[in-house]
Amino acid sequence: MIEFAFPVPPEVIRGREWHGRGVSLFAWTNEPDDSRRPSLLTEHGGRIIGLNGHLADPADVTRLPGDPVGGCFSAWTARDGELSASTAINRVCPVFHTETPDLHVAGSRALLVHLAARDDDRVEHDVLALQTMVRQGFFLSDETPYKGVSALRPSSRLLVRDGARAVTETPLPRAEPMPASARRRRAAIGELAEALLATVEPLRDLGELVNLALTGGRDTRVLAALLHAARVPFRVTTNGLDTHPDVIIARMIAARLGVEHTVIAPPQTAAKDAVLVEHPLSRAWETLRTCEGMTSAYETIVGYLPYSGKPTMSGQSGETLRAGSLNLLQTDLGDQALRRRIETTFGKDAKLFTAEANEHARELARPWLARTDRLEALDHLYIWYKVGRWQASARAGSLRRGDPVRPFLDNRVVRAALSLDQGWRLSEEVIYTLILRLAPKLRDVPIEGKPWRFTAQRAPSRWRRRLPEHLPTARTAGGWSWRTSPGPALTDLLREQVLGSLDALAPIVNPDEVRALFAGPVVAKPALAWHLYTVSTLLTGLYPGKPPEGLPRITVSRPDPAR
């Protein structure tokens, strides 16, 4: 069973187990030895404690599950007649649970929970729950692809005592208003900076360089500044062509900070007018195996390599410091516009879906629409779902080859960020001030994409002497991606799979609308096509099963090779 649910070769899996009265606790890992602390299972105060993830201070394991300690984790405790499982503030280390008349099952892998609760090895899908996977490519609910299996909410604890289950939940922090004085603003940002610095300080004495995946955007720039300020030795790598904005700006950041920079270019044809990509069925199988049907194959999931303890970092989930990606999509912050954002987040592409699927989406949206503070609702939606479901699922890929350091996912960092006013964070003044505080050398390095939000209008007086004349947006012709411009050959493969499995998709989508989506030679909504493809392969049994073999790589041509 574990070979289906753990996306690494069986020979690298090792485990420990504990059994008490009516309770068993199992722990598995692909880490090669016990050098990391705490160990798989720890005994303290008459309890057995297990950890999924890592703690900023391993000694804090004895404080679990109640105290707000630093790290990125979920906690498991057991003793005779009692089992508990708890999530941190963003549940990026997930807890999945289900129950039968005879069993309560909780675990960090949803498919394993599902199979452990069954009398056979048959997988039963919750097809209606998958409507949100088609819309967004991840779950906007506590549902999973597997019948009866749910994800535990953020800052929650599931407790089973003598066969009775109870779940308690601690609400996310309420944001304080933006401080009125410059001194208090500096102090508030200082608290966030200290929480961030605490996440990387243990890296200072490792004796090897930290590898930071650096882009031209905001979030990895904060991490470069953070490592620089903490005096942690590091180097940076960037994926992309030399003409891509990410590569151009990352090279500038590395030069300012005096660190080594490596560029990793994608495979291309000899004429550099196209890229070679893996067959979508291979891509889907690997994504289903790794992310358990909770992330779309549109996303690029980190592939398997033998586990390495070398420290790596990336900027995923950095939008937490900027009030979340849903708020960042907004230009109109009026109440009705923010309400529409919530509605469209849950009900995207309504014409494509059945009446039952659309009603299910509206039901999921209702509690969020009932909130009167729309900025907070969208901020918390990001934490609950974009981090707690999408990122929690997608990061399983990187965990196969190591445990990357993720400062933006740290329990204390997230708590500190959510305590800051959403409008203030959304202005990006907080994140820009952090960069100035940590690495002033980066002040006037261009930003890829849109300019800093607080410069869109006339800068407040407190910025006039600190801002350069302008913060230019880097614009080049190198931003093409095969995922957003799939071309006819890749479109044909996506179309063939999706239209060939419409019966399986029929409970949630309208077949005629799906056919219309694929009517042209190149699909007009590539992300939606990939989401459909992923759910289609899941429902038709691509995984669990053997990996597809002998599939050719696909050539995707640039729309305008001259660029």
XYZ file of C-alpha atoms in Angstrom:
563
model
C 0.000 0.000 0.000
C 2.754 2.466 0.896
C 4.307 2.062 -2.585
C 1.153 3.599 -4.120
C 0.931 6.481 -1.667
C 4.598 7.444 -1.210
C 6.026 8.900 -4.478
C 9.591 7.628 -4.059
C 11.205 4.256 -4.840
C 10.208 1.666 -2.210
C 13.833 0.860 -1.408
C 14.476 4.382 -0.004
C 11.535 4.275 2.421
C 12.186 3.499 6.062
C 9.823 3.723 8.983
C 9.022 3.343 12.655
C 5.822 2.411 14.417
C 4.262 2.472 17.862
C 1.262 0.528 19.131
C -0.840 1.193 22.219
C -4.307 0.358 23.434
C -6.592 0.954 20.455
C -4.046 3.224 18.760
C -1.196 2.725 16.276
C 1.144 5.427 14.986
C 3.224 4.824 11.843
C 5.946 7.103 10.486
C 7.748 6.841 7.145
C 10.468 8.898 5.530
C 12.739 8.943 2.497
C 15.499 10.640 4.504
C 18.473 8.243 4.527
C 19.357 8.456 8.239
C 18.400 9.862 11.642
C 20.715 12.870 11.521
C 17.812 15.329 11.405
C 16.062 16.106 14.674
C 13.620 15.417 16.084
C 13.603 11.767 15.066
C 10.657 10.104 13.349
C 8.970 9.294 16.654
C 9.833 10.926 19.985
C 8.668 9.944 23.469
C 7.991 12.727 25.967
C 5.737 12.982 29.005
C 4.021 9.688 28.339
C 3.232 10.636 24.725
C 4.640 9.487 21.407
C 5.186 12.511 19.136
C 5.595 12.431 15.365
C 6.397 15.373 13.093
C 5.684 15.931 9.420
C 8.012 18.727 8.322
C 10.569 20.533 10.451
C 10.840 22.808 13.478
C 12.940 25.974 13.670
C 14.210 24.619 16.997
C 14.021 20.809 17.257
C 13.736 21.099 21.050
C 10.277 22.610 20.548
C 8.917 19.139 19.759
C 7.993 18.804 23.454
C 5.765 21.905 23.168
C 3.578 20.375 20.463
C 0.775 20.532 19.610
C -0.427 23.550 21.572
C 2.237 26.295 21.392
C 2.830 28.541 18.330
C 6.383 27.351 17.630
C 8.461 28.165 14.560
C 8.795 25.846 11.607
C 6.788 24.227 8.850
C 5.030 21.155 10.209
C 2.036 19.143 11.320
C 2.179 17.278 14.636
C 0.967 13.826 15.680
C 0.721 12.524 19.231
C -0.395 9.170 20.598
C -0.813 7.274 23.844
C -3.054 4.480 25.031
C -6.596 5.152 23.824
C -5.754 8.553 22.292
C -4.520 9.955 18.978
C -4.249 13.578 17.902
C -3.158 15.280 14.693
C -2.795 19.038 14.325
C -1.974 21.558 11.611
C 0.041 24.766 11.766
C -1.355 28.122 10.698
C -1.234 27.447 6.958
C -1.621 23.605 6.935
C 1.047 23.364 4.252
C 2.046 20.117 5.973
C -1.407 18.574 5.667
C -3.465 16.257 7.817
C -6.072 14.120 6.023
C -8.672 12.132 7.905
C -11.600 9.772 7.488
C -13.615 7.355 9.598
C -15.469 4.076 9.197
C -17.710 2.261 11.693
C -14.572 0.547 12.996
C -11.689 2.971 12.400
C -10.516 6.558 12.638
C -7.660 7.159 10.188
C -5.502 10.264 9.899
C -2.360 10.734 7.831
C -0.264 13.112 5.773
C -1.072 11.385 2.444
C -4.707 11.420 1.345
C -4.530 8.295 -0.824
C -2.918 6.328 1.998
C -5.699 7.412 4.397
C -8.296 6.356 1.823
C -6.741 2.933 1.211
C -6.070 2.268 4.910
C -9.754 2.781 5.672
C -10.950 0.366 2.979
C -11.369 -3.394 3.053
C -10.036 -3.612 -0.516
C -7.502 -1.706 -2.624
C -10.076 -0.066 -4.896
C -9.936 3.725 -5.178
C -13.300 5.511 -5.032
C -13.282 9.113 -6.231
C -15.416 12.029 -5.064
C -16.266 13.314 -8.542
C -18.300 16.353 -7.439
C -15.425 17.555 -5.263
C -13.209 17.591 -8.375
C -15.189 20.453 -9.934
C -12.854 22.905 -8.196
C -9.815 21.086 -9.605
C -11.134 21.710 -13.115
C -11.817 25.395 -12.387
C -8.589 26.293 -10.604
C -6.200 23.342 -10.730
C -6.326 22.834 -6.960
C -8.904 22.456 -4.175
C -10.924 25.422 -2.894
C -12.407 23.268 -0.161
C -11.430 20.768 2.515
C -12.409 17.947 0.138
C -10.031 15.553 -1.576
C -10.347 13.399 -4.717
C -11.112 10.397 -2.474
C -14.544 9.580 -1.090
C -14.827 10.324 2.608
C -11.349 11.821 3.041
C -11.078 15.466 4.181
C -8.214 17.867 4.877
C -7.973 19.268 8.396
C -8.305 23.063 8.470
C -5.494 25.494 9.395
C -4.574 25.782 13.099
C -6.800 22.824 13.919
C -6.499 19.729 16.044
C -8.212 16.389 15.526
C -8.451 14.351 18.722
C -9.666 10.745 18.908
C -10.081 9.507 22.469
C -11.459 6.052 23.167
C -13.107 5.946 19.751
C -14.763 9.395 19.857
C -13.515 12.108 17.504
C -13.498 15.874 18.106
C -12.001 18.701 16.030
C -11.043 22.114 17.478
C -10.006 25.104 15.389
C -8.181 28.338 16.259
C -9.161 31.273 13.994
C -6.442 32.978 11.952
C -5.082 36.203 13.505
C -6.984 39.432 12.956
C -4.882 42.158 11.366
C -4.174 45.306 13.332
C -4.723 48.686 11.624
C -1.655 50.139 9.929
C 0.399 52.000 12.565
C -0.063 55.758 12.384
C 3.561 56.751 13.045
C 6.710 55.924 11.114
C 8.312 54.600 14.299
C 5.504 52.123 14.904
C 5.508 51.066 11.267
C 9.216 50.335 11.505
C 8.644 48.367 14.702
C 5.868 46.261 13.126
C 7.982 45.482 10.070
C 10.894 44.784 12.406
C 8.910 42.029 14.119
C 8.268 40.416 10.745
C 11.947 40.774 9.815
C 13.014 39.100 13.059
C 10.654 36.189 12.430
C 12.115 35.795 8.935
C 15.718 36.013 10.144
C 15.031 33.289 12.716
C 14.142 30.879 9.902
C 17.543 31.170 8.177
C 19.966 31.752 11.055
C 20.468 27.961 11.575
C 21.853 27.848 8.006
C 24.769 30.137 8.807
C 27.073 27.456 10.192
C 26.219 24.578 7.855
C 29.539 24.814 6.039
C 27.981 24.787 2.557
C 26.253 27.251 0.264
C 22.467 27.546 0.295
C 21.024 27.349 -3.221
C 18.334 29.986 -3.824
C 16.075 29.723 -6.892
C 15.980 33.397 -7.863
C 13.622 35.162 -10.291
C 13.057 38.770 -11.243
C 10.075 39.151 -8.922
C 9.510 40.351 -5.397
C 9.453 37.255 -3.223
C 12.771 35.599 -4.048
C 14.326 39.068 -3.862
C 13.265 39.218 -0.217
C 14.937 35.849 0.361
C 18.174 36.998 -1.296
C 18.111 40.063 0.947
C 17.300 37.871 3.951
C 20.241 35.506 3.390
C 22.503 38.503 2.788
C 21.425 40.197 6.024
C 21.767 36.966 8.037
C 25.303 36.446 6.634
C 24.324 33.027 5.294
C 26.596 31.927 2.407
C 24.478 31.288 -0.693
C 24.398 31.073 -4.466
C 21.513 31.555 -6.880
C 20.108 29.710 -9.889
C 17.508 30.840 -12.427
C 15.588 28.739 -14.940
C 14.958 30.286 -18.346
C 16.385 31.617 -21.572
C 18.958 34.418 -21.450
C 16.378 36.840 -22.830
C 13.793 36.093 -20.114
C 13.161 38.894 -17.566
C 13.772 36.481 -14.695
C 17.285 35.758 -15.929
C 18.109 39.384 -16.704
C 17.044 40.724 -13.309
C 18.340 37.771 -11.262
C 21.746 38.392 -12.800
C 21.578 42.011 -11.590
C 20.574 40.975 -8.051
C 23.387 38.420 -7.846
C 25.913 41.029 -9.010
C 24.741 43.572 -6.408
C 25.055 41.034 -3.599
C 28.277 39.500 -4.926
C 27.001 35.916 -5.182
C 27.420 33.212 -7.827
C 24.597 32.981 -10.401
C 23.822 29.960 -12.614
C 21.272 29.982 -15.457
C 19.544 26.713 -16.403
C 18.097 26.907 -19.917
C 15.200 24.667 -21.033
C 15.780 22.051 -23.761
C 15.429 23.578 -27.234
C 15.708 22.505 -30.834
C 18.940 23.274 -32.667
C 17.350 26.322 -34.273
C 16.032 27.501 -30.864
C 12.595 28.038 -32.412
C 10.883 25.430 -30.209
C 11.188 23.508 -26.941
C 10.963 19.775 -26.306
C 8.572 18.762 -23.538
C 7.581 15.437 -22.065
C 4.431 13.713 -23.253
C 1.411 15.021 -21.283
C 0.458 11.508 -20.164
C 3.866 11.067 -18.528
C 3.557 14.500 -16.964
C 0.062 13.712 -15.657
C 1.100 10.339 -14.209
C 3.965 11.892 -12.281
C 1.748 14.729 -11.023
C -1.008 12.334 -9.904
C 1.541 10.117 -8.185
C 3.182 13.016 -6.376
C 0.239 15.341 -5.699
C -2.535 12.726 -5.375
C -4.901 14.439 -7.811
C -4.827 17.728 -5.895
C -2.596 19.732 -8.271
C -2.995 20.139 -12.024
C -0.428 18.794 -14.455
C -0.338 22.371 -15.792
C 1.988 23.051 -12.845
C 5.623 22.021 -13.018
C 6.267 19.588 -10.164
C 9.823 18.990 -9.003
C 10.959 15.562 -10.181
C 12.413 12.810 -8.030
C 16.080 12.692 -7.098
C 17.713 10.818 -4.212
C 17.267 12.716 -0.963
C 19.869 15.382 -0.266
C 20.388 17.360 2.913
C 21.834 20.307 0.969
C 19.831 23.462 1.803
C 17.677 24.956 -0.944
C 15.214 27.852 -0.996
C 12.589 29.362 -3.292
C 10.042 32.148 -2.998
C 6.867 30.095 -3.102
C 4.002 31.545 -1.049
C 5.758 34.888 -0.636
C 2.434 36.555 -1.433
C 1.613 35.965 2.252
C 3.624 39.123 2.931
C 1.528 41.002 0.347
C -2.024 40.076 1.488
C -2.259 37.022 -0.754
C -2.389 36.449 -4.497
C -6.171 36.964 -4.726
C -5.945 40.523 -3.384
C -2.934 41.154 -5.617
C -5.114 40.459 -8.669
C -7.277 43.455 -7.763
C -6.987 46.999 -9.056
C -10.447 47.976 -7.769
C -10.610 47.536 -3.989
C -14.267 48.533 -3.707
C -16.605 46.206 -1.822
C -18.462 44.972 -4.895
C -15.262 44.336 -6.835
C -13.801 42.319 -3.967
C -17.061 40.397 -3.622
C -16.921 39.549 -7.340
C -13.377 38.285 -6.863
C -14.595 35.815 -4.223
C -17.507 34.755 -6.443
C -15.367 34.246 -9.531
C -12.668 32.431 -7.572
C -15.177 29.753 -6.606
C -17.406 29.932 -9.690
C -14.911 30.416 -12.531
C -15.984 29.293 -16.040
C -19.541 28.561 -14.863
C -20.799 27.802 -18.407
C -18.491 24.800 -18.593
C -20.037 23.117 -15.542
C -23.210 21.265 -14.695
C -25.881 22.826 -12.503
C -24.921 20.505 -9.644
C -21.246 21.483 -9.880
C -22.105 25.192 -9.931
C -24.394 24.858 -6.918
C -21.634 23.020 -5.063
C -19.243 25.869 -5.863
C -21.746 28.463 -4.590
C -22.144 26.487 -1.362
C -18.377 26.544 -0.834
C -18.289 30.302 -1.465
C -21.119 31.216 0.941
C -19.152 31.434 4.223
C -16.501 33.575 2.544
C -19.069 35.893 0.977
C -20.658 36.288 4.420
C -17.512 37.978 5.747
C -17.818 41.744 5.879
C -14.081 42.442 5.620
C -13.409 41.492 2.012
C -9.652 42.139 2.072
C -9.348 39.834 5.054
C -11.545 37.212 3.396
C -9.340 37.126 0.296
C -6.186 37.170 2.423
C -7.403 34.190 4.438
C -8.660 32.405 1.318
C -5.103 32.522 0.035
C -3.771 30.949 3.250
C -6.521 28.310 3.475
C -6.475 27.166 -0.124
C -3.683 28.561 -2.310
C -1.100 27.726 0.367
C -2.942 25.117 2.419
C -4.149 23.056 -0.547
C -2.228 23.998 -3.722
C 1.186 24.565 -2.162
C 0.722 21.730 0.328
C 0.142 19.354 -2.560
C 2.721 20.718 -4.999
C 5.579 20.815 -2.478
C 5.403 17.020 -2.190
C 7.580 17.002 -5.313
C 10.416 18.925 -3.704
C 10.153 16.897 -0.482
C 11.185 13.805 -2.420
C 14.668 15.210 -2.981
C 15.111 17.203 0.248
C 13.322 19.493 2.677
C 13.705 23.009 1.251
C 13.887 25.946 3.640
C 10.671 27.933 3.205
C 10.752 31.132 5.301
C 7.374 32.286 3.939
C 5.759 29.075 5.203
C 7.143 29.302 8.725
C 4.442 29.187 11.401
C 5.672 32.344 13.187
C 6.324 34.262 9.954
C 2.787 33.630 8.703
C 1.347 34.635 12.069
C 3.385 37.874 12.050
C 2.356 38.680 8.460
C -1.360 38.069 9.007
C -1.256 40.426 11.988
C -0.351 43.343 9.676
C -3.085 45.362 7.986
C -4.121 43.817 4.645
C -4.221 47.139 2.805
C -0.757 48.024 4.034
C 0.685 44.687 2.966
C -1.174 44.905 -0.340
C 0.473 48.268 -1.110
C 3.800 46.365 -1.100
C 5.298 49.011 1.166
C 5.922 46.308 3.777
C 7.874 44.025 1.448
C 9.823 46.903 -0.123
C 10.750 48.210 3.341
C 11.916 44.720 4.264
C 14.260 44.696 1.270
C 15.635 48.131 2.170
C 16.151 46.986 5.743
C 17.856 43.719 4.825
C 19.819 44.665 1.665
C 19.795 48.381 0.745
C 21.901 47.564 -2.339
C 18.757 46.169 -4.025
C 16.699 49.346 -3.674
C 16.639 50.372 -7.333
C 16.938 46.978 -9.053
C 14.102 46.693 -11.612
C 11.099 44.503 -10.930
C 9.752 42.005 -13.489
C 6.108 42.589 -14.380
C 4.227 45.448 -12.751
C 5.911 48.259 -10.780
C 5.691 48.325 -7.003
C 2.055 48.966 -6.126
C 2.716 51.911 -3.816
C 4.413 53.763 -6.707
C 1.362 53.498 -8.982
C 0.131 56.769 -7.514
C 2.148 59.639 -6.146
C 4.424 58.340 -3.415
C 3.625 59.470 0.146
C 5.937 62.096 1.594
C 7.803 59.531 3.671
C 9.011 57.896 0.418
C 9.957 60.904 -1.693
C 13.581 61.054 -0.607
C 14.039 57.262 -0.434
C 12.682 56.227 -3.817
C 14.821 56.413 -6.952
C 13.388 58.469 -9.798
C 11.599 55.394 -11.024
C 11.405 51.673 -10.431
C 11.330 50.468 -14.037
C 9.516 47.387 -15.205
C 11.789 45.140 -17.234
C 10.153 44.273 -20.550
C 11.744 41.906 -23.034
C 10.529 39.503 -25.680
C 11.680 36.464 -23.726
C 8.560 35.701 -21.697
C 7.065 32.998 -23.929
C 6.086 29.720 -22.241
C 5.058 26.456 -23.890
C 2.431 25.903 -21.180
C 0.521 29.059 -22.119
C 1.167 28.645 -25.875
C 0.870 24.865 -26.317
C 0.661 24.795 -30.119
C -1.376 22.353 -32.234
C 0.576 19.118 -31.519
C 0.228 19.376 -27.750
C -3.363 20.616 -28.063
C -4.196 17.478 -30.084
C -2.967 15.222 -27.274
C -4.869 17.150 -24.613
C -8.017 17.136 -26.761
C -7.843 13.404 -27.482
C -7.661 12.465 -23.796
C -10.327 14.885 -22.540
C -12.905 14.296 -25.296
C -12.290 10.571 -25.070
C -13.248 10.530 -21.374
C -16.296 12.815 -21.325
C -18.428 10.092 -19.731
C -16.200 10.146 -16.651
C -16.302 13.946 -16.529
C -20.044 14.248 -17.243
C -21.168 14.650 -13.578
C -19.312 17.982 -13.366
C -18.920 19.415 -16.901
C -21.138 20.039 -19.926
C -19.782 17.947 -22.836
C -20.766 20.482 -25.517
C -18.872 23.264 -23.726
C -15.802 21.046 -23.411
C -15.923 20.257 -27.130
C -16.191 23.971 -27.868
C -13.125 24.631 -25.722
C -11.082 22.330 -27.971
C -12.709 23.399 -31.266
C -9.736 25.369 -32.559
C -6.328 24.031 -33.653
C -4.788 25.532 -30.497
C -6.792 25.504 -27.270
C -7.681 29.032 -26.175
C -7.488 28.349 -22.421
C -4.420 26.151 -21.904
C -4.566 26.082 -18.095
C -8.210 24.970 -18.143
C -7.352 22.313 -20.738
C -4.590 20.966 -18.495
C -6.928 20.920 -15.468
C -9.471 18.918 -17.462
C -6.726 16.615 -18.693
C -5.501 15.987 -15.142
C -8.955 15.174 -13.749
C -9.720 13.059 -16.805
C -6.618 10.900 -16.329
C -7.352 10.591 -12.596
C -10.929 9.395 -13.147
C -9.955 6.963 -15.901
C -7.394 5.231 -13.693
C -4.003 6.459 -14.887
C -2.836 6.305 -11.259
C -2.421 4.179 -9.142
C -0.822 2.096 -11.848
C 2.407 1.583 -13.751
C 4.030 4.617 -15.395
C 3.370 4.986 -19.124
C 6.311 3.860 -21.242
C 7.678 4.622 -24.687
C 5.972 7.993 -25.089
C 7.802 10.502 -27.315
C 8.741 14.023 -26.286
C 6.614 16.730 -27.907
C 7.934 19.664 -29.904
C 6.190 22.959 -29.081
C 7.115 25.743 -31.476
C 7.384 29.393 -30.548
C 4.493 31.389 -32.063
C 7.003 33.878 -33.492
C 10.477 32.295 -33.774
C 11.972 35.610 -34.872
C 11.428 36.961 -31.362
